[in-house]
Amino acid sequence: MLESIVEIRVHREGLKAETSIELSTIADPQTVETVTENEKESIVRNYTTLEALRTIDFYLAFLINFFNSALTGLTSSTVKTYGRDCGFDNNFLVLVLTLSSVFNCLGRLTWGIIGNRYSFKGPLIILQIEWASLWFTYGFVTQVGGTAAKALFAIWTFLLYTCLAANFVLIPNLATRIFGPRSMPTIFGLLFAAMAPSTLILSGVIAHFDIRGQWVPIYCSGAGFAVIGLILTLFLRDPNGACTAWTNSCARVCDCCRRNPKEEDVWNKPEISDKKEFN
């Protein structure tokens, strides 16, 4: 039996608090390794705006948000026109769009909980796969006709609005996890600047062409955007990712284009001294 006394000092903004914890543990070589890993996880990396602009993760995230913004615009601008083209009455469409706003709200809460638990990369991969599947099939679900067409149209629309909500939750989560909280508002704003060219291009295409009756190729194109976002997501580095170890080989490909910040904050970082007493 090994009696260990671990002295933990927590430094925060010049204040120093010391707490002594007495632990009784069986001698185990994995104990020190576990402590070391926990200590590493407590380090917070804070990129400045210029440092973020020098790393590839910023541009990967920008492109992901560019394609996802096209999908959010596609959702908000074509769903009602698509429903009318399918012969659905206005009262039904108003009801679907009203309930969609509820799913948008609930989707932000649900995806926020998922993002807190599993970081951003795993949920973002799931989002892109779900989005691609929904867009690929959205143009076909109304072809069954009758009440089934209305039901499937409503279900698919509700799910698309939850995906829209997920994008507005996971991209800020991505910005905070990769670049740290200190410059997050500025970096987050730069990432969402991708919405401007994305929505402008989409608006120009919709205004220039008559899209009525062309829903299958339009929505299959949306599925292609989601697949591109999925591929780009695989190359992101997630410092706190859960269930994404299988993507590490993709992330390592871009390591040569990554830059570490000049400083690391040690908020809530324990300094663990190796004071041990043996009986």
mmCIF file of C-alpha atoms in Angstrom:
data_model
loop_
_atom_site.group_PDB
_atom_site.id
_atom_site.type_symbol
_atom_site.label_atom_id
_atom_site.label_comp_id
_atom_site.label_asym_id
_atom_site.label_seq_id
_atom_site.Cartn_x
_atom_site.Cartn_y
_atom_site.Cartn_z
ATOM 1 C CA MET A 1 0.000 0.000 0.000
ATOM 2 C CA LEU A 2 1.341 3.389 -1.025
ATOM 3 C CA GLU A 3 0.381 6.541 0.895
ATOM 4 C CA SER A 4 0.668 9.565 -1.370
ATOM 5 C CA ILE A 5 0.228 13.186 -0.541
ATOM 6 C CA VAL A 6 -0.460 15.275 -3.620
ATOM 7 C CA GLU A 7 -0.171 18.991 -3.247
ATOM 8 C CA ILE A 8 -2.234 20.886 -5.803
ATOM 9 C CA ARG A 9 -1.683 24.539 -6.379
ATOM 10 C CA VAL A 10 -4.208 26.403 -8.502
ATOM 11 C CA HIS A 11 -3.097 29.738 -9.907
ATOM 12 C CA ARG A 12 -5.676 32.138 -11.308
ATOM 13 C CA GLU A 13 -5.151 35.817 -12.036
ATOM 14 C CA GLY A 14 -2.547 36.311 -9.361
ATOM 15 C CA LEU A 15 -4.539 34.562 -6.626
ATOM 16 C CA LYS A 16 -3.040 31.464 -5.125
ATOM 17 C CA ALA A 17 -4.945 28.781 -3.310
ATOM 18 C CA GLU A 18 -3.297 25.708 -1.893
ATOM 19 C CA THR A 19 -5.127 22.517 -1.105
ATOM 20 C CA SER A 20 -3.610 19.350 0.254
ATOM 21 C CA ILE A 21 -5.285 16.107 -0.652
ATOM 22 C CA GLU A 22 -4.305 12.845 0.910
ATOM 23 C CA LEU A 23 -4.781 9.871 -1.340
ATOM 24 C CA SER A 24 -4.470 6.223 -0.521
ATOM 25 C CA THR A 25 -3.854 4.216 -3.629
ATOM 26 C CA ILE A 26 -2.335 0.930 -4.602
ATOM 27 C CA ALA A 27 0.992 1.375 -6.317
ATOM 28 C CA ASP A 28 0.149 1.564 -9.996
ATOM 29 C CA PRO A 29 2.409 2.850 -12.771
ATOM 30 C CA GLN A 30 -0.633 4.177 -14.644
ATOM 31 C CA THR A 31 -1.429 6.670 -11.872
ATOM 32 C CA VAL A 32 1.299 9.138 -12.822
ATOM 33 C CA GLU A 33 0.371 8.796 -16.510
ATOM 34 C CA THR A 34 -3.291 9.565 -15.731
ATOM 35 C CA VAL A 35 -2.333 12.644 -13.726
ATOM 36 C CA THR A 36 -0.090 13.804 -16.545
ATOM 37 C CA GLU A 37 -2.863 13.434 -19.104
ATOM 38 C CA ASN A 38 -5.315 15.361 -16.927
ATOM 39 C CA GLU A 39 -2.751 18.108 -16.530
ATOM 40 C CA LYS A 40 -2.318 18.364 -20.295
ATOM 41 C CA GLU A 41 -6.051 18.583 -20.888
ATOM 42 C CA SER A 42 -6.293 21.595 -18.604
ATOM 43 C CA ILE A 43 -4.032 23.710 -20.833
ATOM 44 C CA VAL A 44 -6.030 26.289 -22.797
ATOM 45 C CA ARG A 45 -4.558 27.450 -26.085
ATOM 46 C CA ASN A 46 -5.505 30.984 -27.075
ATOM 47 C CA TYR A 47 -4.805 32.079 -30.616
ATOM 48 C CA THR A 48 -4.725 35.719 -31.559
ATOM 49 C CA THR A 49 -6.624 36.655 -34.719
ATOM 50 C CA LEU A 50 -3.409 36.808 -36.762
ATOM 51 C CA GLU A 51 -2.229 33.466 -35.401
ATOM 52 C CA ALA A 52 -5.568 31.895 -36.335
ATOM 53 C CA LEU A 53 -5.252 33.272 -39.863
ATOM 54 C CA ARG A 54 -1.899 31.505 -40.189
ATOM 55 C CA THR A 55 -3.246 28.029 -39.423
ATOM 56 C CA ILE A 56 -5.065 25.760 -41.831
ATOM 57 C CA ASP A 57 -7.860 24.948 -39.385
ATOM 58 C CA PHE A 58 -9.241 28.461 -39.830
ATOM 59 C CA TYR A 59 -9.566 28.013 -43.591
ATOM 60 C CA LEU A 60 -11.017 24.529 -43.252
ATOM 61 C CA ALA A 61 -13.649 25.898 -40.858
ATOM 62 C CA PHE A 62 -14.289 28.865 -43.184
ATOM 63 C CA LEU A 63 -14.940 26.574 -46.152
ATOM 64 C CA ILE A 64 -17.141 24.272 -44.075
ATOM 65 C CA ASN A 65 -19.232 27.245 -43.004
ATOM 66 C CA PHE A 66 -19.282 28.515 -46.610
ATOM 67 C CA PHE A 67 -20.923 25.327 -47.902
ATOM 68 C CA ASN A 68 -23.139 24.949 -44.833
ATOM 69 C CA SER A 69 -24.345 28.538 -45.215
ATOM 70 C CA ALA A 70 -25.463 27.668 -48.741
ATOM 71 C CA LEU A 71 -27.493 24.831 -47.232
ATOM 72 C CA THR A 72 -29.092 27.089 -44.624
ATOM 73 C CA GLY A 73 -29.994 29.540 -47.390
ATOM 74 C CA LEU A 74 -31.370 26.709 -49.497
ATOM 75 C CA THR A 75 -33.554 25.664 -46.576
ATOM 76 C CA SER A 76 -34.978 29.092 -45.816
ATOM 77 C CA SER A 77 -35.474 30.228 -49.412
ATOM 78 C CA THR A 78 -36.826 27.185 -51.265
ATOM 79 C CA VAL A 79 -38.912 25.102 -48.863
ATOM 80 C CA LYS A 80 -42.119 27.106 -49.294
ATOM 81 C CA THR A 81 -41.718 27.296 -53.080
ATOM 82 C CA TYR A 82 -41.049 23.562 -53.185
ATOM 83 C CA GLY A 83 -44.187 22.879 -51.161
ATOM 84 C CA ARG A 84 -46.342 25.038 -53.431
ATOM 85 C CA ASP A 85 -44.879 23.351 -56.503
ATOM 86 C CA CYS A 86 -45.938 20.016 -55.003
ATOM 87 C CA GLY A 87 -49.523 21.274 -54.697
ATOM 88 C CA PHE A 88 -49.693 21.726 -50.917
ATOM 89 C CA ASP A 89 -52.104 24.389 -49.694
ATOM 90 C CA ASN A 90 -50.916 27.558 -47.962
ATOM 91 C CA ASN A 91 -52.407 26.662 -44.578
ATOM 92 C CA PHE A 92 -50.427 23.429 -44.495
ATOM 93 C CA LEU A 93 -47.205 25.197 -45.507
ATOM 94 C CA VAL A 94 -47.692 27.911 -42.889
ATOM 95 C CA LEU A 95 -48.214 25.227 -40.238
ATOM 96 C CA VAL A 96 -45.069 23.335 -41.315
ATOM 97 C CA LEU A 97 -42.914 26.465 -41.340
ATOM 98 C CA THR A 98 -44.264 27.586 -37.973
ATOM 99 C CA LEU A 99 -43.473 24.227 -36.392
ATOM 100 C CA SER A 100 -40.080 24.304 -38.117
ATOM 101 C CA SER A 101 -39.141 27.343 -36.024
ATOM 102 C CA VAL A 102 -39.875 25.242 -32.930
ATOM 103 C CA PHE A 103 -37.582 22.485 -34.210
ATOM 104 C CA ASN A 104 -34.975 25.140 -34.940
ATOM 105 C CA CYS A 105 -35.089 26.218 -31.299
ATOM 106 C CA LEU A 106 -35.088 22.666 -29.928
ATOM 107 C CA GLY A 107 -32.296 21.722 -32.318
ATOM 108 C CA ARG A 108 -30.016 24.421 -30.919
ATOM 109 C CA LEU A 109 -30.582 23.127 -27.397
ATOM 110 C CA THR A 110 -30.091 19.479 -28.367
ATOM 111 C CA TRP A 111 -26.984 20.042 -30.465
ATOM 112 C CA GLY A 112 -25.594 22.321 -27.774
ATOM 113 C CA ILE A 113 -25.816 19.499 -25.233
ATOM 114 C CA ILE A 114 -24.198 17.109 -27.706
ATOM 115 C CA GLY A 115 -21.441 19.621 -28.423
ATOM 116 C CA ASN A 116 -20.704 20.043 -24.710
ATOM 117 C CA ARG A 117 -20.410 16.304 -24.296
ATOM 118 C CA TYR A 118 -18.540 15.302 -27.461
ATOM 119 C CA SER A 119 -16.796 18.541 -28.562
ATOM 120 C CA PHE A 120 -17.344 19.596 -32.182
ATOM 121 C CA LYS A 121 -15.752 17.181 -34.651
ATOM 122 C CA GLY A 122 -17.821 14.072 -33.981
ATOM 123 C CA PRO A 123 -21.151 15.959 -33.932
ATOM 124 C CA LEU A 124 -20.131 17.911 -37.053
ATOM 125 C CA ILE A 125 -19.404 14.671 -38.917
ATOM 126 C CA ILE A 126 -22.823 13.332 -37.923
ATOM 127 C CA LEU A 127 -24.439 16.616 -38.982
ATOM 128 C CA GLN A 128 -22.858 16.539 -42.436
ATOM 129 C CA ILE A 129 -23.907 12.923 -42.999
ATOM 130 C CA GLU A 130 -27.464 13.653 -41.864
ATOM 131 C CA TRP A 131 -27.644 16.810 -43.976
ATOM 132 C CA ALA A 132 -26.387 14.996 -47.087
ATOM 133 C CA SER A 133 -28.913 12.190 -46.610
ATOM 134 C CA LEU A 134 -31.827 14.595 -46.121
ATOM 135 C CA TRP A 135 -30.980 16.749 -49.142
ATOM 136 C CA PHE A 136 -30.394 13.754 -51.382
ATOM 137 C CA THR A 137 -33.843 12.355 -50.595
ATOM 138 C CA TYR A 138 -35.798 15.608 -50.112
ATOM 139 C CA GLY A 139 -36.713 15.931 -53.800
ATOM 140 C CA PHE A 140 -38.090 12.385 -53.881
ATOM 141 C CA VAL A 141 -40.215 12.159 -50.719
ATOM 142 C CA THR A 142 -43.130 14.126 -52.198
ATOM 143 C CA GLN A 143 -43.376 11.844 -55.230
ATOM 144 C CA VAL A 144 -45.311 9.207 -53.271
ATOM 145 C CA GLY A 145 -48.413 11.426 -53.401
ATOM 146 C CA GLY A 146 -51.384 11.812 -51.084
ATOM 147 C CA THR A 147 -51.198 12.185 -47.314
ATOM 148 C CA ALA A 148 -47.877 10.328 -47.176
ATOM 149 C CA ALA A 149 -46.271 13.055 -49.295
ATOM 150 C CA LYS A 150 -47.462 15.734 -46.862
ATOM 151 C CA ALA A 151 -46.237 13.768 -43.852
ATOM 152 C CA LEU A 152 -42.811 13.079 -45.370
ATOM 153 C CA PHE A 153 -42.456 16.685 -46.534
ATOM 154 C CA ALA A 154 -43.172 17.910 -43.000
ATOM 155 C CA ILE A 155 -40.790 15.424 -41.343
ATOM 156 C CA TRP A 156 -37.932 16.184 -43.745
ATOM 157 C CA THR A 157 -38.475 19.934 -43.325
ATOM 158 C CA PHE A 158 -38.388 19.639 -39.525
ATOM 159 C CA LEU A 159 -35.147 17.649 -39.699
ATOM 160 C CA LEU A 160 -33.580 20.155 -42.101
ATOM 161 C CA TYR A 161 -34.311 22.964 -39.663
ATOM 162 C CA THR A 162 -32.675 21.028 -36.830
ATOM 163 C CA CYS A 163 -29.591 20.684 -39.057
ATOM 164 C CA LEU A 164 -29.698 24.425 -39.694
ATOM 165 C CA ALA A 165 -29.740 24.960 -35.934
ATOM 166 C CA ALA A 166 -26.811 22.561 -35.475
ATOM 167 C CA ASN A 167 -24.599 24.589 -37.794
ATOM 168 C CA PHE A 168 -25.132 27.741 -35.712
ATOM 169 C CA VAL A 169 -24.187 25.799 -32.574
ATOM 170 C CA LEU A 170 -21.235 23.702 -33.723
ATOM 171 C CA ILE A 171 -19.294 26.379 -35.638
ATOM 172 C CA PRO A 172 -18.967 28.609 -32.517
ATOM 173 C CA ASN A 173 -18.046 25.474 -30.560
ATOM 174 C CA LEU A 174 -15.374 24.743 -33.180
ATOM 175 C CA ALA A 175 -13.968 28.278 -32.921
ATOM 176 C CA THR A 176 -13.703 28.077 -29.134
ATOM 177 C CA ARG A 177 -12.236 24.572 -28.969
ATOM 178 C CA ILE A 178 -9.559 25.122 -31.613
ATOM 179 C CA PHE A 179 -8.629 28.777 -31.130
ATOM 180 C CA GLY A 180 -9.464 29.335 -27.455
ATOM 181 C CA PRO A 181 -11.892 31.781 -25.814
ATOM 182 C CA ARG A 182 -9.741 34.921 -25.720
ATOM 183 C CA SER A 183 -10.139 36.011 -29.393
ATOM 184 C CA MET A 184 -13.156 33.844 -30.085
ATOM 185 C CA PRO A 185 -15.613 36.727 -30.873
ATOM 186 C CA THR A 186 -13.349 38.096 -33.623
ATOM 187 C CA ILE A 187 -12.448 34.683 -35.054
ATOM 188 C CA PHE A 188 -16.084 33.595 -34.897
ATOM 189 C CA GLY A 189 -17.083 36.730 -36.828
ATOM 190 C CA LEU A 190 -14.494 36.030 -39.502
ATOM 191 C CA LEU A 191 -15.691 32.444 -39.882
ATOM 192 C CA PHE A 192 -19.289 33.565 -40.284
ATOM 193 C CA ALA A 193 -18.224 36.105 -42.892
ATOM 194 C CA ALA A 194 -18.394 33.055 -45.184
ATOM 195 C CA MET A 195 -22.176 33.481 -45.135
ATOM 196 C CA ALA A 196 -21.964 36.653 -47.248
ATOM 197 C CA PRO A 197 -20.442 35.201 -50.454
ATOM 198 C CA SER A 198 -22.273 31.917 -49.973
ATOM 199 C CA THR A 199 -25.758 33.415 -49.737
ATOM 200 C CA LEU A 200 -25.034 35.998 -52.453
ATOM 201 C CA ILE A 201 -24.002 33.280 -54.915
ATOM 202 C CA LEU A 202 -27.043 31.203 -53.982
ATOM 203 C CA SER A 203 -29.377 34.195 -54.360
ATOM 204 C CA GLY A 204 -27.892 35.000 -57.765
ATOM 205 C CA VAL A 205 -28.394 31.447 -58.991
ATOM 206 C CA ILE A 206 -31.985 31.284 -57.728
ATOM 207 C CA ALA A 207 -32.813 34.691 -59.209
ATOM 208 C CA HIS A 208 -31.223 33.918 -62.576
ATOM 209 C CA PHE A 209 -32.765 30.510 -63.189
ATOM 210 C CA ASP A 210 -36.309 29.201 -62.939
ATOM 211 C CA ILE A 211 -35.921 26.559 -60.241
ATOM 212 C CA ARG A 212 -39.520 25.348 -60.210
ATOM 213 C CA GLY A 213 -39.724 21.684 -61.155
ATOM 214 C CA GLN A 214 -35.960 21.225 -60.817
ATOM 215 C CA TRP A 215 -36.000 20.142 -57.179
ATOM 216 C CA VAL A 216 -34.214 16.810 -57.540
ATOM 217 C CA PRO A 217 -31.029 18.240 -59.127
ATOM 218 C CA ILE A 218 -31.143 21.303 -56.839
ATOM 219 C CA TYR A 219 -31.409 19.275 -53.645
ATOM 220 C CA CYS A 220 -28.897 16.692 -54.862
ATOM 221 C CA SER A 221 -26.506 19.619 -55.322
ATOM 222 C CA GLY A 222 -27.220 20.510 -51.696
ATOM 223 C CA ALA A 223 -26.281 16.958 -50.728
ATOM 224 C CA GLY A 224 -23.002 17.452 -52.612
ATOM 225 C CA PHE A 225 -22.265 20.585 -50.563
ATOM 226 C CA ALA A 226 -22.831 18.591 -47.370
ATOM 227 C CA VAL A 227 -20.459 15.854 -48.575
ATOM 228 C CA ILE A 228 -17.773 18.461 -49.304
ATOM 229 C CA GLY A 229 -18.259 19.811 -45.772
ATOM 230 C CA LEU A 230 -17.920 16.269 -44.426
ATOM 231 C CA ILE A 231 -14.611 15.713 -46.222
ATOM 232 C CA LEU A 232 -13.232 19.021 -44.958
ATOM 233 C CA THR A 233 -14.323 18.174 -41.401
ATOM 234 C CA LEU A 234 -12.189 15.038 -41.389
ATOM 235 C CA PHE A 235 -9.040 17.168 -41.648
ATOM 236 C CA LEU A 236 -9.848 19.408 -38.674
ATOM 237 C CA ARG A 237 -7.883 19.065 -35.433
ATOM 238 C CA ASP A 238 -10.105 18.629 -32.391
ATOM 239 C CA PRO A 239 -8.080 18.855 -29.148
ATOM 240 C CA ASN A 240 -10.997 17.532 -27.075
ATOM 241 C CA GLY A 241 -12.622 15.228 -29.610
ATOM 242 C CA ALA A 242 -14.479 12.119 -28.499
ATOM 243 C CA CYS A 243 -14.994 9.070 -30.748
ATOM 244 C CA THR A 244 -12.961 10.661 -33.554
ATOM 245 C CA ALA A 245 -9.663 8.787 -33.227
ATOM 246 C CA TRP A 246 -10.315 7.159 -36.609
ATOM 247 C CA THR A 247 -9.957 10.601 -38.249
ATOM 248 C CA ASN A 248 -6.569 11.382 -36.697
ATOM 249 C CA SER A 249 -4.673 10.195 -39.771
ATOM 250 C CA CYS A 250 -6.577 12.759 -41.872
ATOM 251 C CA ALA A 251 -5.937 15.531 -39.342
ATOM 252 C CA ARG A 252 -2.202 14.745 -39.235
ATOM 253 C CA VAL A 253 -1.945 15.352 -42.979
ATOM 254 C CA CYS A 254 -2.412 19.073 -42.305
ATOM 255 C CA ASP A 255 -0.009 19.312 -39.341
ATOM 256 C CA CYS A 256 2.652 20.940 -41.513
ATOM 257 C CA CYS A 257 0.246 23.855 -42.096
ATOM 258 C CA ARG A 258 -0.641 24.342 -38.439
ATOM 259 C CA ARG A 259 0.907 26.933 -36.151
ATOM 260 C CA ASN A 260 0.815 26.798 -32.370
ATOM 261 C CA PRO A 261 -0.014 30.004 -30.479
ATOM 262 C CA LYS A 262 2.812 31.860 -28.754
ATOM 263 C CA GLU A 263 1.182 31.608 -25.353
ATOM 264 C CA GLU A 264 -0.884 29.079 -23.471
ATOM 265 C CA ASP A 265 -3.142 30.044 -20.602
ATOM 266 C CA VAL A 266 -2.966 27.888 -17.513
ATOM 267 C CA TRP A 267 -6.329 28.785 -16.035
ATOM 268 C CA ASN A 268 -7.416 25.960 -13.768
ATOM 269 C CA LYS A 269 -4.229 24.082 -14.573
ATOM 270 C CA PRO A 270 -2.965 22.113 -11.580
ATOM 271 C CA GLU A 271 0.718 22.129 -10.833
ATOM 272 C CA ILE A 272 1.301 18.723 -9.326
ATOM 273 C CA SER A 273 4.432 18.186 -7.294
ATOM 274 C CA ASP A 274 5.751 14.719 -6.848
ATOM 275 C CA LYS A 275 5.884 14.779 -3.052
ATOM 276 C CA LYS A 276 5.409 11.221 -1.870
ATOM 277 C CA GLU A 277 5.625 9.545 1.480
ATOM 278 C CA PHE A 278 6.209 5.849 1.671
ATOM 279 C CA ASN A 279 5.241 3.781 4.658
#
